[in-house]
Each structure stands twice: as C-alpha cells, then as structure tokens.
mmCIF file of C-alpha atoms in Angstrom:
data_model
loop_
_atom_site.group_PDB
_atom_site.id
_atom_site.type_symbol
_atom_site.label_atom_id
_atom_site.label_comp_id
_atom_site.label_asym_id
_atom_site.label_seq_id
_atom_site.Cartn_x
_atom_site.Cartn_y
_atom_site.Cartn_z
ATOM 1 C CA MET X 26 0.000 0.000 0.000
ATOM 2 C CA ASN X 27 1.241 3.485 -0.875
ATOM 3 C CA HIS X 28 0.789 6.397 1.522
ATOM 4 C CA SER X 29 1.135 9.998 0.410
ATOM 5 C CA PHE X 30 0.606 13.522 1.686
ATOM 6 C CA ASN X 31 0.114 17.054 0.423
ATOM 7 C CA THR X 32 3.261 19.162 0.764
ATOM 8 C CA GLU X 33 1.372 22.375 1.574
ATOM 9 C CA ILE X 34 -0.461 20.637 4.403
ATOM 10 C CA ALA X 35 2.816 19.085 5.584
ATOM 11 C CA ALA X 36 4.436 22.533 5.675
ATOM 12 C CA LEU X 37 1.624 23.781 7.906
ATOM 13 C CA TYR X 38 1.164 20.811 10.236
ATOM 14 C CA GLY X 39 4.039 18.351 9.784
ATOM 15 C CA VAL X 40 4.624 15.305 7.577
ATOM 16 C CA ASP X 41 3.142 12.726 9.970
ATOM 17 C CA GLU X 42 0.073 14.873 10.463
ATOM 18 C CA ALA X 43 -0.290 15.364 6.695
ATOM 19 C CA ILE X 44 -0.264 11.596 6.089
ATOM 20 C CA LEU X 45 -3.032 11.049 8.620
ATOM 21 C CA ILE X 46 -4.997 14.060 7.302
ATOM 22 C CA GLU X 47 -4.912 12.397 3.871
ATOM 23 C CA ASN X 48 -6.534 9.329 5.373
ATOM 24 C CA PHE X 49 -9.196 11.307 7.216
ATOM 25 C CA ALA X 50 -9.941 13.389 4.107
ATOM 26 C CA PHE X 51 -10.707 10.296 2.056
ATOM 27 C CA TRP X 52 -13.073 8.772 4.587
ATOM 28 C CA ILE X 53 -14.863 11.992 5.440
ATOM 29 C CA ARG X 54 -15.413 12.723 1.742
ATOM 30 C CA LYS X 55 -16.577 9.133 1.203
ATOM 31 C CA ASN X 56 -19.096 9.408 4.012
ATOM 32 C CA GLU X 57 -20.271 12.771 2.714
ATOM 33 C CA ALA X 58 -20.809 11.269 -0.750
ATOM 34 C CA ASN X 59 -22.753 8.376 0.789
ATOM 35 C CA ARG X 60 -24.665 10.759 3.077
ATOM 36 C CA LYS X 61 -23.874 8.819 6.232
ATOM 37 C CA PHE X 62 -22.356 9.574 9.624
ATOM 38 C CA PHE X 63 -23.674 13.138 9.620
ATOM 39 C CA TYR X 64 -23.926 14.351 13.215
ATOM 40 C CA GLU X 65 -23.935 17.774 14.805
ATOM 41 C CA GLY X 66 -23.655 19.566 11.481
ATOM 42 C CA ARG X 67 -20.630 17.706 10.055
ATOM 43 C CA TYR X 68 -19.559 14.389 8.527
ATOM 44 C CA TRP X 69 -17.477 11.992 10.615
ATOM 45 C CA THR X 70 -15.275 8.937 10.312
ATOM 46 C CA TYR X 71 -14.161 6.554 13.036
ATOM 47 C CA ASN X 72 -11.356 4.182 13.914
ATOM 48 C CA THR X 73 -9.364 2.795 16.806
ATOM 49 C CA VAL X 74 -5.671 3.214 17.510
ATOM 50 C CA ASP X 75 -5.264 -0.534 16.916
ATOM 51 C CA ALA X 76 -6.779 -0.182 13.437
ATOM 52 C CA PHE X 77 -4.550 2.779 12.613
ATOM 53 C CA ALA X 78 -1.528 0.771 13.770
ATOM 54 C CA LYS X 79 -2.389 -1.976 11.283
ATOM 55 C CA LEU X 80 -2.909 0.532 8.487
ATOM 56 C CA PHE X 81 0.292 2.444 9.295
ATOM 57 C CA PRO X 82 2.729 -0.275 10.479
ATOM 58 C CA TYR X 83 5.655 2.169 10.508
ATOM 59 C CA TRP X 84 4.068 4.013 13.454
ATOM 60 C CA SER X 85 3.752 2.644 16.959
ATOM 61 C CA ALA X 86 0.506 3.009 18.900
ATOM 62 C CA GLY X 87 2.175 5.723 20.957
ATOM 63 C CA GLN X 88 3.185 7.642 17.835
ATOM 64 C CA ILE X 89 -0.340 7.429 16.460
ATOM 65 C CA ARG X 90 -1.748 8.808 19.691
ATOM 66 C CA ARG X 91 0.768 11.654 19.542
ATOM 67 C CA ILE X 92 -0.183 12.504 15.952
ATOM 68 C CA LEU X 93 -3.892 12.426 16.751
ATOM 69 C CA GLN X 94 -3.386 14.666 19.772
ATOM 70 C CA SER X 95 -1.296 17.009 17.621
ATOM 71 C CA LEU X 96 -4.102 17.309 15.073
ATOM 72 C CA ILE X 97 -6.610 18.021 17.822
ATOM 73 C CA LYS X 98 -4.375 20.649 19.442
ATOM 74 C CA LYS X 99 -3.724 22.279 16.050
ATOM 75 C CA ASP X 100 -7.490 22.601 15.482
ATOM 76 C CA VAL X 101 -7.551 20.181 12.561
ATOM 77 C CA LEU X 102 -9.720 17.500 14.139
ATOM 78 C CA VAL X 103 -12.628 17.454 16.537
ATOM 79 C CA THR X 104 -13.590 14.226 18.301
ATOM 80 C CA GLY X 105 -16.953 12.724 19.163
ATOM 81 C CA ASN X 106 -18.646 9.539 20.310
ATOM 82 C CA PHE X 107 -21.612 8.274 18.321
ATOM 83 C CA ASN X 108 -21.287 4.585 19.139
ATOM 84 C CA GLN X 109 -24.454 2.594 19.650
ATOM 85 C CA SER X 110 -23.028 0.769 22.641
ATOM 86 C CA ALA X 111 -22.185 2.688 25.800
ATOM 87 C CA TYR X 112 -19.170 0.411 26.246
ATOM 88 C CA ASP X 113 -17.760 0.957 22.741
ATOM 89 C CA ARG X 114 -14.754 3.304 23.053
ATOM 90 C CA THR X 115 -14.106 3.751 19.328
ATOM 91 C CA MET X 116 -13.275 7.409 18.656
ATOM 92 C CA TRP X 117 -14.970 9.466 15.938
ATOM 93 C CA TYR X 118 -13.204 12.273 14.064
ATOM 94 C CA ALA X 119 -14.265 15.207 11.882
ATOM 95 C CA PHE X 120 -12.483 18.223 10.451
ATOM 96 C CA THR X 121 -12.985 21.512 12.264
ATOM 97 C CA ASP X 122 -14.621 24.434 10.488
ATOM 98 C CA SER X 123 -11.362 26.385 10.608
ATOM 99 C CA PHE X 124 -9.416 23.570 8.951
ATOM 100 C CA ILE X 125 -12.038 23.180 6.217
ATOM 101 C CA SER X 126 -11.656 26.895 5.539
ATOM 102 C CA ILE X 127 -7.893 26.409 5.197
ATOM 103 C CA LEU X 128 -8.442 23.561 2.735
ATOM 104 C CA ASN X 129 -10.788 25.704 0.681
ATOM 105 C CA ASN X 130 -8.346 28.622 0.692
ATOM 106 C CA LEU X 131 -5.611 26.286 -0.524
ATOM 107 C CA ASN X 132 -7.982 24.791 -3.081
ATOM 108 C CA LEU X 133 -7.442 21.438 -1.390
ATOM 109 C CA HIS X 134 -11.008 20.361 -0.665
ATOM 110 C CA LEU X 135 -10.074 16.941 -2.123
ATOM 111 C CA LEU X 136 -6.697 15.673 -0.947
ATOM 112 C CA ILE X 137 -6.963 12.206 -2.464
ATOM 113 C CA SER X 138 -6.359 11.358 -6.127
ATOM 114 C CA GLN X 139 -9.588 10.580 -7.962
ATOM 115 C CA ASN X 140 -7.819 7.936 -10.013
ATOM 116 C CA GLY X 141 -9.535 4.721 -9.034
ATOM 117 C CA ASN X 142 -6.341 2.756 -9.679
ATOM 118 C CA ASP X 143 -4.330 4.882 -7.264
ATOM 119 C CA GLU X 144 -3.678 2.872 -4.111
ATOM 120 C CA THR X 145 -3.926 5.995 -1.978
ATOM 121 C CA SER X 146 -7.633 6.106 -2.763
ATOM 122 C CA ARG X 147 -8.395 2.535 -1.854
ATOM 123 C CA PRO X 148 -10.899 2.193 0.974
ATOM 124 C CA ILE X 149 -9.486 0.997 4.254
ATOM 125 C CA PRO X 150 -10.837 -2.462 5.105
ATOM 126 C CA ASP X 151 -13.864 -2.150 7.368
ATOM 127 C CA ASN X 152 -12.204 -4.014 10.215
ATOM 128 C CA ASN X 153 -13.521 -1.838 13.018
ATOM 129 C CA THR X 154 -16.025 -4.477 14.104
ATOM 130 C CA ASP X 155 -13.399 -7.159 14.717
ATOM 131 C CA ILE X 156 -11.069 -4.742 16.464
ATOM 132 C CA ASN X 157 -13.861 -3.439 18.666
ATOM 133 C CA LYS X 158 -14.636 -6.977 19.743
ATOM 134 C CA ASP X 159 -11.062 -7.335 20.972
ATOM 135 C CA ILE X 160 -11.209 -4.037 22.825
ATOM 136 C CA SER X 161 -14.581 -4.781 24.376
ATOM 137 C CA SER X 162 -13.043 -7.655 26.308
ATOM 138 C CA ILE X 163 -11.216 -5.202 28.553
ATOM 139 C CA VAL X 164 -13.917 -2.592 29.008
ATOM 140 C CA VAL X 165 -15.217 -2.493 32.549
ATOM 141 C CA SER X 166 -18.917 -2.174 33.163
ATOM 142 C CA GLU X 167 -20.480 0.969 34.594
ATOM 143 C CA GLU X 168 -21.084 -0.933 37.818
ATOM 144 C CA SER X 169 -17.388 -1.723 38.262
ATOM 145 C CA GLU X 170 -15.777 1.506 37.091
ATOM 146 C CA THR X 171 -14.364 2.368 40.489
ATOM 147 C CA PRO X 172 -10.801 1.116 40.985
ATOM 148 C CA ALA X 173 -9.952 -1.703 43.334
ATOM 149 C CA THR X 174 -9.910 -0.762 46.979
ATOM 150 C CA LEU X 175 -6.132 -0.985 47.272
ATOM 151 C CA PHE X 176 -5.944 2.401 48.979
ATOM 152 C CA SER X 177 -8.048 3.978 51.683
ATOM 153 C CA ASP X 178 -10.409 6.869 50.952
ATOM 154 C CA GLU X 179 -8.278 9.059 53.197
ATOM 155 C CA ASP X 180 -5.179 8.348 51.082
ATOM 156 C CA LYS X 181 -7.064 9.075 47.863
ATOM 157 C CA LYS X 182 -8.272 12.459 49.114
ATOM 158 C CA LYS X 183 -4.669 13.580 49.516
ATOM 159 C CA GLU X 184 -4.137 13.327 45.758
ATOM 160 C CA THR X 185 -5.662 15.319 42.911
ATOM 161 C CA MET X 186 -8.132 13.600 40.589
ATOM 162 C CA THR X 187 -6.851 13.767 37.004
ATOM 163 C CA LEU X 188 -7.352 12.202 33.609
ATOM 164 C CA PHE X 189 -4.954 9.311 33.114
ATOM 165 C CA ALA X 190 -2.908 11.342 30.596
ATOM 166 C CA ASN X 191 -2.312 13.956 33.316
ATOM 167 C CA SER X 192 -1.380 11.499 36.043
ATOM 168 C CA LYS X 193 2.023 11.036 37.624
ATOM 169 C CA LEU X 194 2.033 7.429 36.420
ATOM 170 C CA TYR X 195 1.588 8.543 32.806
ATOM 171 C CA ALA X 196 4.249 11.251 33.085
ATOM 172 C CA GLU X 197 6.772 8.790 34.522
ATOM 173 C CA CYS X 198 6.120 6.064 31.954
ATOM 174 C CA VAL X 199 5.508 7.925 28.681
ATOM 175 C CA LYS X 200 8.252 9.904 26.961
ATOM 176 C CA ASP X 201 7.623 11.572 23.587
ATOM 177 C CA GLY X 202 4.519 9.461 23.102
ATOM 178 C CA GLU X 203 6.376 6.179 23.699
ATOM 179 C CA LEU X 204 5.705 3.900 26.653
ATOM 180 C CA ASP X 205 8.777 3.064 28.742
ATOM 181 C CA ILE X 206 7.836 -0.497 29.564
ATOM 182 C CA GLU X 207 10.785 -0.938 31.933
ATOM 183 C CA GLN X 208 9.613 2.028 33.982
ATOM 184 C CA LEU X 209 6.072 0.631 34.028
ATOM 185 C CA ARG X 210 7.399 -2.716 35.218
ATOM 186 C CA LYS X 211 8.869 -0.939 38.241
ATOM 187 C CA VAL X 212 5.303 -0.086 39.257
ATOM 188 C CA TYR X 213 4.230 -3.722 38.756
ATOM 189 C CA PRO X 214 7.400 -5.707 39.584
ATOM 190 C CA GLN X 215 5.679 -8.834 40.865
ATOM 191 C CA LYS X 216 6.727 -12.122 39.235
ATOM 192 C CA GLU X 217 3.083 -13.119 38.780
ATOM 193 C CA LEU X 218 2.638 -10.239 36.314
ATOM 194 C CA GLU X 219 5.811 -10.724 34.269
ATOM 195 C CA GLY X 220 4.007 -12.563 31.469
ATOM 196 C CA VAL X 221 1.105 -10.109 31.346
ATOM 197 C CA ASP X 222 1.117 -7.447 28.640
ATOM 198 C CA ILE X 223 1.054 -4.537 31.084
ATOM 199 C CA GLY X 224 1.589 -2.073 28.230
ATOM 200 C CA ALA X 225 -1.636 -3.123 26.521
ATOM 201 C CA TYR X 226 -3.585 -2.501 29.719
ATOM 202 C CA PHE X 227 -1.815 0.832 30.228
ATOM 203 C CA TRP X 228 -2.950 2.150 26.825
ATOM 204 C CA SER X 229 -6.441 0.677 27.158
ATOM 205 C CA VAL X 230 -6.963 2.511 30.447
ATOM 206 C CA SER X 231 -5.529 5.666 28.846
ATOM 207 C CA ASP X 232 -8.017 5.483 25.945
ATOM 208 C CA TRP X 233 -10.886 4.778 28.335
ATOM 209 C CA SER X 234 -9.992 7.792 30.474
ATOM 210 C CA ASP X 235 -9.778 10.103 27.453
ATOM 211 C CA THR X 236 -12.985 8.882 25.837
ATOM 212 C CA LYS X 237 -15.096 8.731 28.986
ATOM 213 C CA ASN X 238 -13.430 11.733 30.674
ATOM 214 C CA LYS X 239 -12.701 9.548 33.690
ATOM 215 C CA LYS X 240 -10.540 10.890 36.505
ATOM 216 C CA ARG X 241 -8.693 9.110 39.280
ATOM 217 C CA THR X 242 -5.933 9.841 41.744
ATOM 218 C CA ASN X 243 -2.514 8.519 40.766
ATOM 219 C CA ARG X 244 -2.939 5.623 43.185
ATOM 220 C CA GLY X 245 -6.380 5.083 41.754
ATOM 221 C CA TRP X 246 -4.941 4.723 38.250
ATOM 222 C CA ILE X 247 -2.416 2.163 39.449
ATOM 223 C CA ALA X 248 -5.276 0.234 41.016
ATOM 224 C CA THR X 249 -7.456 0.591 37.908
ATOM 225 C CA ILE X 250 -4.878 -1.121 35.692
ATOM 226 C CA ARG X 251 -4.662 -3.968 38.198
ATOM 227 C CA ASP X 252 -8.472 -4.118 38.257
ATOM 228 C CA TRP X 253 -8.632 -4.489 34.486
ATOM 229 C CA ILE X 254 -6.098 -7.319 34.581
ATOM 230 C CA ARG X 255 -8.097 -9.022 37.319
ATOM 231 C CA LYS X 256 -11.283 -8.749 35.264
ATOM 232 C CA ASP X 257 -9.627 -10.391 32.250
ATOM 233 C CA VAL X 258 -8.099 -13.137 34.399
ATOM 234 C CA GLN X 259 -11.537 -13.975 35.752
ATOM 235 C CA ALA X 260 -12.930 -14.002 32.196
ATOM 236 C CA GLY X 261 -10.049 -16.138 30.914
ATOM 237 C CA LYS X 262 -8.960 -13.390 28.498
ATOM 238 C CA VAL X 263 -5.831 -12.005 30.117
ATOM 239 C CA LYS X 264 -3.535 -10.291 27.605
ATOM 240 C CA ARG X 265 -0.098 -11.875 27.561
ATOM 241 C CA ILE X 266 3.242 -10.917 26.028
ATOM 242 C CA ASN X 267 3.794 -12.624 22.683
ATOM 243 C CA ASN X 268 6.656 -15.149 22.593
ATOM 244 C CA SER X 269 7.155 -14.789 26.334
ATOM 245 C CA ALA X 270 8.966 -17.553 28.169
ATOM 246 C CA TYR X 271 6.456 -17.043 30.955
ATOM 247 C CA LEU X 272 3.414 -17.948 28.860
ATOM 248 C CA ASP X 273 3.467 -21.579 29.940
ATOM 249 C CA GLN X 274 4.800 -20.862 33.411
ATOM 250 C CA ILE X 275 2.333 -18.327 34.786
ATOM 251 C CA ARG X 276 -1.076 -19.643 35.720
ATOM 252 C CA ASP X 277 -4.152 -17.461 35.825
ATOM 253 C CA THR X 278 -4.968 -18.710 39.286
ATOM 254 C CA ALA X 279 -1.632 -17.433 40.592
ATOM 255 C CA ILE X 280 -2.201 -14.018 39.015
ATOM 256 C CA GLU X 281 -5.709 -13.802 40.420
ATOM 257 C CA ALA X 282 -4.513 -14.810 43.884
ATOM 258 C CA PHE X 283 -1.903 -12.059 43.794
ATOM 259 C CA LEU X 284 -4.299 -9.411 42.486
ATOM 260 C CA ASN X 285 -6.838 -10.215 45.172
ATOM 261 C CA LYS X 286 -4.326 -9.548 47.932
ATOM 262 C CA ARG X 287 -4.728 -6.369 49.899
ATOM 263 C CA PRO X 288 -1.756 -4.403 51.309
#
C-alpha cells in the first residue's frame, strides 16, 4: 500500500500529520458522498488506535496517539462519540470548520487522487467491528468503574483527581509518546505479572480515560490497571506478552490470587 501527503499541508502541520490528514480526508469525503455519519452539522469517520496501527505499520501506537493529539491541538480535528453501545470506546473524528476553511483557501477540498487505480484512494478495510470486539473484552462495566480498593479513601483524598494522561504514572512512563515499559514494570514488579502485557492494559486505560473523561488519583490509576487485569483473568482473556517464556509458566490462578491480595 502506498501512503502519500500534500506538501502544503505538511508545511503547515508536519509530515506525519499530513499523512493522517490524507486518510481522514478520504473517509470523510466518502461518508459525505454516501450521506452517512452526519452528526452535529458535520460528517465523521471513526477508527481505533489498533486499526490505525495496522494501516500504518511504521508508526507505533504511541506515535499514532501523539499525531492524533497534535491534530486536535492544532485545530484540525474534533472528536466525538456516536457509538451505539455505551461500552464501545471507538473514537470518531471530523475536520474543524477552521481547517475546512484552510483547505478551501488552498484549493485542497479533495486531498486524495480521484484515479480509481491509485492505491492511496483505496478504501481501508472495514475491520472496526473485529477490532472493537477485541477491545470490548477489557472494558469495565459501569457498575465496576471504580478502581480496586487498594488504597483507603483518606489516602485518595490527599491526591488530585486527574485524567490518566495527566497522572504522575503517565508522566513517569511515557516519553515523547512512547511507553517506557521498563519504567512501568517498576510499578508492577511482581513475578506473577511478568508474562502479562502490562503495556496493553496501560494504553487501554488511557483510551478509556480520554474517551469517557474519567478521573482518578494517581494511586487510583495504578489500582485501575490492576483491576482491568483481574477482570480479564476472571474471564479467561488475560492479555499476555507474545513469545514470552512465561506464557506456559504463569497460571491465571496465581495471578488472580496475587491481584486479590490487599496491602
């Protein structure tokens, strides 16, 4: 697959941003032509970070999040949530009015080649449904959104409630959009968790916090990640590290026993 970008857009927003804008432009125009996904006065498209990572394999999930946040901060994209399920955390995106004005001024209303044989204009496979099924396995229900009671209410009150992206845990573990897995392992050093894909749970909780505007104390966020692991262990769907030597050594019962301990 070939990916391209408009040089004028790249000069304004950056090359990475221009590549992703190209993708959004195609899908938003496609939805406009098909007269679908029109909400709140604009046309939208949707995708998950996992889907973007498959489409753009040269970017990590952390890089994709950084690019998306850059486009939001630069007033290119606006986000929404028009999912039918309350537990579906897929993000929706649309161009802002100011960015559309810039496109029109640059005579760039269509950023994608209209040549049907051009690979840049091929539709992205509609794989959102399968990806959302994977994500749904780690979404907590509304009844269990509170973190595990690892810390007393008095301890929690001493800390400020923040979005996960503004937490001390996030600041210590994420540098330039990349997750420092070794630093994260220092927070969860227990042998029982060595085969668990802690990074996957870290980003899932981050997405959930951003989408649902959920706030916790820093200790609460540490507990929330452990809670999500516990939930998957109980459901037999714990996320493990691929090709890990611990895959056959760590038993779910041992993980669950550890997670259920109280300090």
